[in-house]
mmCIF file of C-alpha atoms in Angstrom:
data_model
loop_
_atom_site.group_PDB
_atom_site.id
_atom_site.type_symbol
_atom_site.label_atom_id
_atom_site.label_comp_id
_atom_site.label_asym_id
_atom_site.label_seq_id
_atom_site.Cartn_x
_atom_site.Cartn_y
_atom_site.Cartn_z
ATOM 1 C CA UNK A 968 24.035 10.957 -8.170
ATOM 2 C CA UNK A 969 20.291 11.317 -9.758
ATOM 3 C CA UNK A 970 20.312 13.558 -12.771
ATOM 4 C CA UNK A 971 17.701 16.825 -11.592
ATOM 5 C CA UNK A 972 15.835 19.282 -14.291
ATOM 6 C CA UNK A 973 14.131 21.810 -13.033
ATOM 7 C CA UNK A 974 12.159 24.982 -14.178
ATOM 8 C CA UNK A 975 10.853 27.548 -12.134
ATOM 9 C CA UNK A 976 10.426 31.453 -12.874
ATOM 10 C CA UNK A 977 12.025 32.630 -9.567
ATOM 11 C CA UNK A 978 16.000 32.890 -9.771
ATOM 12 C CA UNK A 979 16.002 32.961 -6.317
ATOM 13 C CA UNK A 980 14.155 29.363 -6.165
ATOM 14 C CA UNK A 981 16.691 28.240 -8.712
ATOM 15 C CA UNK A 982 19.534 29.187 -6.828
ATOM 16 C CA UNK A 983 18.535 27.716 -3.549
ATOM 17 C CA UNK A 984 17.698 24.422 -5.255
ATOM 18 C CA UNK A 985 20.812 24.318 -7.174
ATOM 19 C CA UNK A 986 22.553 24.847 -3.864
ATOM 20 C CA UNK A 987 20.831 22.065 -2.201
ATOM 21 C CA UNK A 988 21.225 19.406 -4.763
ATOM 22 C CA UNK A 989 24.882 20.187 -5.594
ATOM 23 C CA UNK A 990 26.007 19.436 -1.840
ATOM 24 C CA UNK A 991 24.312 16.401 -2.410
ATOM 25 C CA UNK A 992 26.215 15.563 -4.956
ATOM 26 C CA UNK A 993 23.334 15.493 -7.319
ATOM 27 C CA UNK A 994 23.471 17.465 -11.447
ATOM 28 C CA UNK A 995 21.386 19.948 -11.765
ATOM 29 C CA UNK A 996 20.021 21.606 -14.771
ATOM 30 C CA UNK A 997 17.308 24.204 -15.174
ATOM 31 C CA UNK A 998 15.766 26.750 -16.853
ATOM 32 C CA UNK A 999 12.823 29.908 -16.811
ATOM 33 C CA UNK A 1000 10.241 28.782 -18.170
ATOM 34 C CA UNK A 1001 8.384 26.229 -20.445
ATOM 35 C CA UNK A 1002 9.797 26.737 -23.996
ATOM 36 C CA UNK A 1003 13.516 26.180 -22.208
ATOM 37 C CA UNK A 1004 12.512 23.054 -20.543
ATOM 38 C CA UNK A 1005 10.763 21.682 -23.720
ATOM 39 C CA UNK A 1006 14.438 22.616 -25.510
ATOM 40 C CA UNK A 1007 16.139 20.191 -22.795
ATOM 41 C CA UNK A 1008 13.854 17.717 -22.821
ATOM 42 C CA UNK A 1009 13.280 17.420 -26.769
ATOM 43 C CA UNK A 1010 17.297 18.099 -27.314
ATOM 44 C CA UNK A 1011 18.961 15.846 -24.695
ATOM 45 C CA UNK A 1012 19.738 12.412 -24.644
ATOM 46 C CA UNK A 1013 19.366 12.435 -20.878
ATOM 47 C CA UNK A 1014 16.082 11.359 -19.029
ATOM 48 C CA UNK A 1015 15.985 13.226 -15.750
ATOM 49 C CA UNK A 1016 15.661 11.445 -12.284
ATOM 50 C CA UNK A 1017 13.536 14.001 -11.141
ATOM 51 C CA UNK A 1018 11.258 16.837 -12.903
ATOM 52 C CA UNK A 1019 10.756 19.703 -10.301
ATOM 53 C CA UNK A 1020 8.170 22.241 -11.897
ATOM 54 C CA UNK A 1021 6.955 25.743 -10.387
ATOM 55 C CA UNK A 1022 2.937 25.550 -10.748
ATOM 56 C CA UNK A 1023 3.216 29.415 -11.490
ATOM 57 C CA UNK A 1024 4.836 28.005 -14.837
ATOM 58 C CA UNK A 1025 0.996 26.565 -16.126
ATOM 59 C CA UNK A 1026 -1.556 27.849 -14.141
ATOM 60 C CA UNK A 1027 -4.616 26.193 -14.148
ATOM 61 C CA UNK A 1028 -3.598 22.776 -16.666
ATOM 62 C CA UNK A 1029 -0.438 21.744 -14.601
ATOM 63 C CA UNK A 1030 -2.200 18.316 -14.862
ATOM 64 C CA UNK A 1031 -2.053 18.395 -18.838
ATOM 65 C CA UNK A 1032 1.705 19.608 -18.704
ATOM 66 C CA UNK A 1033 2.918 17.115 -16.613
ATOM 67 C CA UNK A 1034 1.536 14.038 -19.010
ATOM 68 C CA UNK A 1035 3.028 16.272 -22.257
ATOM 69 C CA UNK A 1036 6.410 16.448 -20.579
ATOM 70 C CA UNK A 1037 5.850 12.642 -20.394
ATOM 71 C CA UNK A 1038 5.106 11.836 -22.922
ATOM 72 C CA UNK A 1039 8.318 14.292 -24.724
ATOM 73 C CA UNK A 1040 10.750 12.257 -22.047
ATOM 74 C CA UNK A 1041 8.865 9.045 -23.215
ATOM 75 C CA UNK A 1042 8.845 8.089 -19.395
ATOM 76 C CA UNK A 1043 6.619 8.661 -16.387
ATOM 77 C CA UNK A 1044 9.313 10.170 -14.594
ATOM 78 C CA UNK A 1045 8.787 11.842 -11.238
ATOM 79 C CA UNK A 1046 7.658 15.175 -10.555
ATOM 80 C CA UNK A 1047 8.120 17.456 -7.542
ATOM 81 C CA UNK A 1048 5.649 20.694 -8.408
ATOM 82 C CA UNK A 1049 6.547 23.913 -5.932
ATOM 83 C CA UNK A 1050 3.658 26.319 -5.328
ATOM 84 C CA UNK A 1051 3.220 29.241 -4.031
ATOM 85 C CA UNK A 1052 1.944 29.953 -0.195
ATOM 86 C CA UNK A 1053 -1.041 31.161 -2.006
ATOM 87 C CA UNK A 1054 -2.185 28.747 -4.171
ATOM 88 C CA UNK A 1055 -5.540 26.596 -3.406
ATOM 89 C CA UNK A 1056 -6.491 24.506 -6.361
ATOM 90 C CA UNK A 1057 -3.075 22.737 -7.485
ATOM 91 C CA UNK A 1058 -2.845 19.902 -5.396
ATOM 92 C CA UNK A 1059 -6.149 19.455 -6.006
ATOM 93 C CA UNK A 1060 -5.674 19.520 -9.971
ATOM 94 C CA UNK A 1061 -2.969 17.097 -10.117
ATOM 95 C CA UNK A 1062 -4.593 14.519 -7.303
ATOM 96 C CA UNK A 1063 -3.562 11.004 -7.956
ATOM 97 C CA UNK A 1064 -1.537 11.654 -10.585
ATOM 98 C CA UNK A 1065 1.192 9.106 -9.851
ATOM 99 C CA UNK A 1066 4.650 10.041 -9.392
ATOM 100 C CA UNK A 1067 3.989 13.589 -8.279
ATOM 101 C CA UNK A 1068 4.495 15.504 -4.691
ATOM 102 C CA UNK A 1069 3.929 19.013 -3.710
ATOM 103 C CA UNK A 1070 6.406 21.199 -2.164
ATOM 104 C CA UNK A 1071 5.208 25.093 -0.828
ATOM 105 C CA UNK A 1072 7.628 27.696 -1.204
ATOM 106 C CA UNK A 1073 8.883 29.116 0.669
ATOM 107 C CA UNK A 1074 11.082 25.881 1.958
ATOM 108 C CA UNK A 1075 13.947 24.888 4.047
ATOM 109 C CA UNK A 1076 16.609 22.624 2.881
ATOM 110 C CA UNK A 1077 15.689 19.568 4.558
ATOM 111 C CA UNK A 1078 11.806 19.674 3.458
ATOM 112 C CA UNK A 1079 12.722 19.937 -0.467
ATOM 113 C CA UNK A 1080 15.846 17.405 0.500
ATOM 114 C CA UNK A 1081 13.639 14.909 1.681
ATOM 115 C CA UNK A 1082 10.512 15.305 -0.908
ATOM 116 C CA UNK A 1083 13.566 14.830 -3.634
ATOM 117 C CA UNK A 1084 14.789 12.093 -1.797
ATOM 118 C CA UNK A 1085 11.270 10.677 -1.625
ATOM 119 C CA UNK A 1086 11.025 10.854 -5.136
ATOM 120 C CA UNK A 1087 14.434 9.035 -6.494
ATOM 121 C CA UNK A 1088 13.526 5.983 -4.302
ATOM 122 C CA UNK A 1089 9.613 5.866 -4.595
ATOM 123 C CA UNK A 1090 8.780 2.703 -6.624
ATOM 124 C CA UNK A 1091 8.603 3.294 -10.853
ATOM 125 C CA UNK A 1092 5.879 5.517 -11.550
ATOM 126 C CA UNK A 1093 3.821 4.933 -13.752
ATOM 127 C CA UNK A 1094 1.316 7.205 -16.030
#
């Protein structure tokens, strides 16, 4: 069971991820927006398994938020980023930034099952 924080805008997202993880048998935890997610990370004495982050959260510097969330965990943990159909630039932005996969929403249970998947047994990321 891998330990899953996520933070996305859309409550609808939230839900279906929440869904999916849980019949995995996997504990899920997330939040709105930013300032929440900072709270869990800089309160908790867990270190997720996997970060999942909605690139509508940071447009524009998702590369910069991904190293200060980091750095805040204190690992290089991995990161699953979910964009929307209509954004370009993002993968582009956060290019060979290891540890980190793209997911476009709308998605299916088996895609975002088997990106997560990819994730928990990729080798240790580093920064």
């Amino acid at each position: 069971m891998a330990y899953i924080l996520a933070a996305d805008e859309n409550a609808l997202v939230v839900d279906l991820m929440s869904i999916f993880l849980s019949e995995a048998g996997h504990e899920f935890l997330s939040t709105n927006g930013l300032s929440g997610l900072m709270s869990i990370l800089e309160d908790g004495d867990d270190v997720p398994d996997v970060l999942i982050l909605s690139a509508d959260l940071e447009p524009g510097f998702l590369a910069e938020l991904i190293y200060e969330l980091r750095g805040v965990i204190g690992e290089p943990v991995p990161v699953l980023v979910t964009l929307p159909s209509s954004a370009a630039d993002v993968p582009f932005e956060i290019q060979g930034i290891a540890g980190v996969d793209v997911l476009r929403k709308p998605f299916d249970s088996e895609t975002f099952m088997n990106q997560v998947r990819g994730l928990l047994t990729a080798p240790s990321v580093g920064q």
